[in-house]
């Protein structure tokens, strides 16, 4: 029997899982616009290494229960981010491996997702795998991007600030304090 061809940009999840399908490939990081917009100007997404991904479909039939549809998804990529300590661009590796369970509708997905540790999504006949992988990679981004160790020594802000100028002007709040003091003696 000839194996069916599946399009990762319009993946029929149910048929893919039923056939035990497997796909893998590479995409240019330019094709992931939400990740690409994190690129610093000196390191645009076009210069990043390609995203490598793989997906495997599976139908699981637990005892005395309805069959379950699963996608097992893995991806790895390297993006360029700006270190929040030294403000220099650096390469940040990202990787994930997830099992995603698909159910018949949004209501059931929301209920099962709240009740279990599994990631549960509603079934679709045209899943954009690239968009799903981009979502997962966005979740892998660090909250505060930074080098493990910055390549150049950090400059302490206190060292660069000039000493405050000594003025002969009286402090305006000292005059208010004096007025307040006069009012309390009466």
Tab-separated table of C-alpha atoms in Angstrom:
chain	number	residue	atom	x	y	z
A	1	UNK	CA	0.000	0.000	0.000
A	2	UNK	CA	1.321	3.410	-0.979
A	3	UNK	CA	1.884	5.708	1.999
A	4	UNK	CA	-0.156	8.884	1.890
A	5	UNK	CA	1.695	12.207	1.466
A	6	UNK	CA	1.049	14.787	4.185
A	7	UNK	CA	1.553	18.548	3.930
A	8	UNK	CA	3.008	20.008	7.164
A	9	UNK	CA	1.305	23.346	6.426
A	10	UNK	CA	-2.143	21.699	6.115
A	11	UNK	CA	-1.776	18.580	8.212
A	12	UNK	CA	-4.849	16.358	8.585
A	13	UNK	CA	-4.068	15.373	12.190
A	14	UNK	CA	-6.546	12.499	12.441
A	15	UNK	CA	-5.439	10.821	9.212
A	16	UNK	CA	-1.764	11.436	10.047
A	17	UNK	CA	-2.114	9.800	13.471
A	18	UNK	CA	-4.219	6.926	12.115
A	19	UNK	CA	-1.517	6.179	9.517
A	20	UNK	CA	1.263	6.492	12.123
A	21	UNK	CA	2.752	9.174	9.904
A	22	UNK	CA	6.181	10.712	10.351
A	23	UNK	CA	7.531	13.930	8.891
A	24	UNK	CA	10.685	15.932	9.407
A	25	UNK	CA	12.426	18.816	7.746
A	26	UNK	CA	14.008	22.233	7.962
A	27	UNK	CA	12.564	25.697	7.543
A	28	UNK	CA	14.274	29.035	7.223
A	29	UNK	CA	13.824	31.169	10.321
A	30	UNK	CA	12.533	33.954	8.047
A	31	UNK	CA	9.414	31.776	7.610
A	32	UNK	CA	8.651	32.230	11.335
A	33	UNK	CA	7.711	35.936	11.413
A	34	UNK	CA	6.944	36.227	15.141
A	35	UNK	CA	10.323	34.747	16.080
A	36	UNK	CA	12.095	36.729	13.364
A	37	UNK	CA	10.873	40.026	14.788
A	38	UNK	CA	12.932	39.317	17.934
A	39	UNK	CA	16.067	39.595	15.784
A	40	UNK	CA	18.439	42.430	16.605
A	41	UNK	CA	19.369	44.635	13.603
A	42	UNK	CA	22.956	43.343	13.545
A	43	UNK	CA	21.773	39.712	13.309
A	44	UNK	CA	18.648	39.396	11.132
A	45	UNK	CA	16.697	36.128	11.018
A	46	UNK	CA	17.971	35.428	7.495
A	47	UNK	CA	21.431	34.764	9.002
A	48	UNK	CA	20.177	32.277	11.620
A	49	UNK	CA	20.633	28.532	11.086
A	50	UNK	CA	17.486	26.751	9.845
A	51	UNK	CA	14.899	25.298	12.201
A	52	UNK	CA	15.015	21.481	12.346
A	53	UNK	CA	11.777	19.678	13.245
A	54	UNK	CA	10.120	16.277	13.289
A	55	UNK	CA	6.599	15.058	14.040
A	56	UNK	CA	5.116	11.607	14.539
A	57	UNK	CA	1.420	10.737	14.706
A	58	UNK	CA	-0.013	8.029	16.920
A	59	UNK	CA	-3.410	6.522	17.802
A	60	UNK	CA	-3.552	5.136	21.360
A	61	UNK	CA	-6.454	2.983	22.526
A	62	UNK	CA	-6.536	2.726	26.330
A	63	UNK	CA	-8.589	-0.065	27.891
A	64	UNK	CA	-12.308	0.675	28.042
A	65	UNK	CA	-11.811	4.185	26.673
A	66	UNK	CA	-12.099	6.098	23.444
A	67	UNK	CA	-9.075	6.050	21.110
A	68	UNK	CA	-6.746	9.025	21.528
A	69	UNK	CA	-5.002	10.962	18.779
A	70	UNK	CA	-1.470	12.178	19.524
A	71	UNK	CA	1.229	14.176	17.768
A	72	UNK	CA	4.784	13.903	19.106
A	73	UNK	CA	6.618	17.035	18.082
A	74	UNK	CA	10.306	17.967	18.375
A	75	UNK	CA	12.170	21.024	17.133
A	76	UNK	CA	15.454	22.818	17.629
A	77	UNK	CA	16.554	26.229	16.502
A	78	UNK	CA	19.029	28.963	17.313
A	79	UNK	CA	17.846	32.561	17.489
A	80	UNK	CA	19.732	35.769	18.094
A	81	UNK	CA	18.621	37.870	21.063
A	82	UNK	CA	19.908	40.970	22.827
A	83	UNK	CA	21.503	40.321	26.219
A	84	UNK	CA	19.785	42.476	28.825
A	85	UNK	CA	23.005	42.895	30.820
A	86	UNK	CA	25.497	44.014	28.181
A	87	UNK	CA	23.057	44.860	25.336
A	88	UNK	CA	25.042	42.750	22.830
A	89	UNK	CA	23.510	40.184	20.471
A	90	UNK	CA	24.054	36.523	21.323
A	91	UNK	CA	22.942	33.128	19.985
A	92	UNK	CA	20.237	31.432	22.073
A	93	UNK	CA	19.564	27.735	21.366
A	94	UNK	CA	15.914	26.685	21.679
A	95	UNK	CA	14.589	23.128	21.718
A	96	UNK	CA	11.461	21.285	22.800
A	97	UNK	CA	9.846	17.860	22.644
A	98	UNK	CA	6.080	17.734	23.268
A	99	UNK	CA	3.291	15.239	23.071
A	100	UNK	CA	0.030	16.890	22.027
A	101	UNK	CA	-3.308	15.131	22.411
A	102	UNK	CA	-6.088	16.078	19.998
A	103	UNK	CA	-9.788	15.781	20.907
A	104	UNK	CA	-13.030	16.365	18.993
A	105	UNK	CA	-13.834	19.987	20.009
A	106	UNK	CA	-12.709	23.117	21.865
A	107	UNK	CA	-14.930	22.544	24.920
A	108	UNK	CA	-13.546	19.075	25.556
A	109	UNK	CA	-9.999	20.337	24.920
A	110	UNK	CA	-10.427	23.099	27.514
A	111	UNK	CA	-11.889	20.675	30.060
A	112	UNK	CA	-9.189	18.013	29.581
A	113	UNK	CA	-6.375	20.572	29.447
A	114	UNK	CA	-7.451	21.956	32.825
A	115	UNK	CA	-7.768	18.469	34.369
A	116	UNK	CA	-4.532	16.871	33.134
A	117	UNK	CA	-0.838	17.490	32.671
A	118	UNK	CA	-1.078	16.702	28.943
A	119	UNK	CA	-1.263	19.439	26.326
A	120	UNK	CA	-4.710	19.077	24.733
A	121	UNK	CA	-5.843	20.763	21.513
A	122	UNK	CA	-9.019	20.603	19.427
A	123	UNK	CA	-8.911	18.379	16.340
A	124	UNK	CA	-8.389	20.094	13.022
A	125	UNK	CA	-8.242	18.833	9.452
A	126	UNK	CA	-5.725	21.481	8.377
A	127	UNK	CA	-3.147	22.115	11.112
A	128	UNK	CA	-0.365	24.529	10.194
A	129	UNK	CA	2.544	22.683	11.780
A	130	UNK	CA	4.936	25.581	11.165
A	131	UNK	CA	2.691	27.921	13.163
A	132	UNK	CA	2.371	25.371	15.991
A	133	UNK	CA	6.160	24.909	16.116
A	134	UNK	CA	6.639	28.684	16.166
A	135	UNK	CA	4.197	28.917	19.108
A	136	UNK	CA	6.169	26.295	21.017
A	137	UNK	CA	9.502	28.005	20.289
A	138	UNK	CA	8.102	31.351	21.472
A	139	UNK	CA	7.218	29.642	24.755
A	140	UNK	CA	10.854	28.493	25.026
A	141	UNK	CA	12.286	32.034	24.767
A	142	UNK	CA	13.900	33.207	28.003
A	143	UNK	CA	11.976	35.864	29.934
A	144	UNK	CA	15.191	37.868	30.354
A	145	UNK	CA	17.613	37.096	27.527
A	146	UNK	CA	21.254	37.196	28.632
A	147	UNK	CA	24.642	35.594	28.128
A	148	UNK	CA	25.785	33.016	30.635
A	149	UNK	CA	28.828	35.240	30.936
A	150	UNK	CA	28.997	38.533	29.057
A	151	UNK	CA	32.013	38.761	26.696
A	152	UNK	CA	32.972	42.265	27.836
A	153	UNK	CA	33.138	43.533	31.415
A	154	UNK	CA	30.011	45.336	32.490
A	155	UNK	CA	30.194	49.045	33.246
A	156	UNK	CA	28.749	50.026	36.595
A	157	UNK	CA	26.420	52.973	36.261
A	158	UNK	CA	27.587	54.448	39.590
A	159	UNK	CA	31.142	54.728	38.247
A	160	UNK	CA	30.027	56.870	35.322
A	161	UNK	CA	27.693	59.290	37.087
A	162	UNK	CA	29.182	62.687	37.897
A	163	UNK	CA	29.219	63.826	41.502
A	164	UNK	CA	26.270	66.101	42.276
A	165	UNK	CA	27.205	69.778	42.159
A	166	UNK	CA	27.354	71.553	45.513
A	167	UNK	CA	25.067	74.561	45.349
A	168	UNK	CA	24.935	77.453	47.744
A	169	UNK	CA	21.197	77.661	47.172
A	170	UNK	CA	19.107	76.768	50.181
A	171	UNK	CA	16.958	73.684	49.948
A	172	UNK	CA	13.356	74.842	49.263
A	173	UNK	CA	12.020	72.142	51.543
A	174	UNK	CA	14.131	73.465	54.418
A	175	UNK	CA	12.107	76.689	54.212
A	176	UNK	CA	8.882	74.650	54.367
A	177	UNK	CA	10.182	72.758	57.393
A	178	UNK	CA	10.949	76.053	59.104
A	179	UNK	CA	7.411	77.321	58.406
A	180	UNK	CA	5.942	74.102	59.712
A	181	UNK	CA	8.045	74.392	62.870
A	182	UNK	CA	6.766	77.954	63.534
A	183	UNK	CA	3.143	76.838	63.218
A	184	UNK	CA	3.505	74.030	65.770
A	185	UNK	CA	4.946	76.253	68.524
A	186	UNK	CA	1.797	78.344	68.878
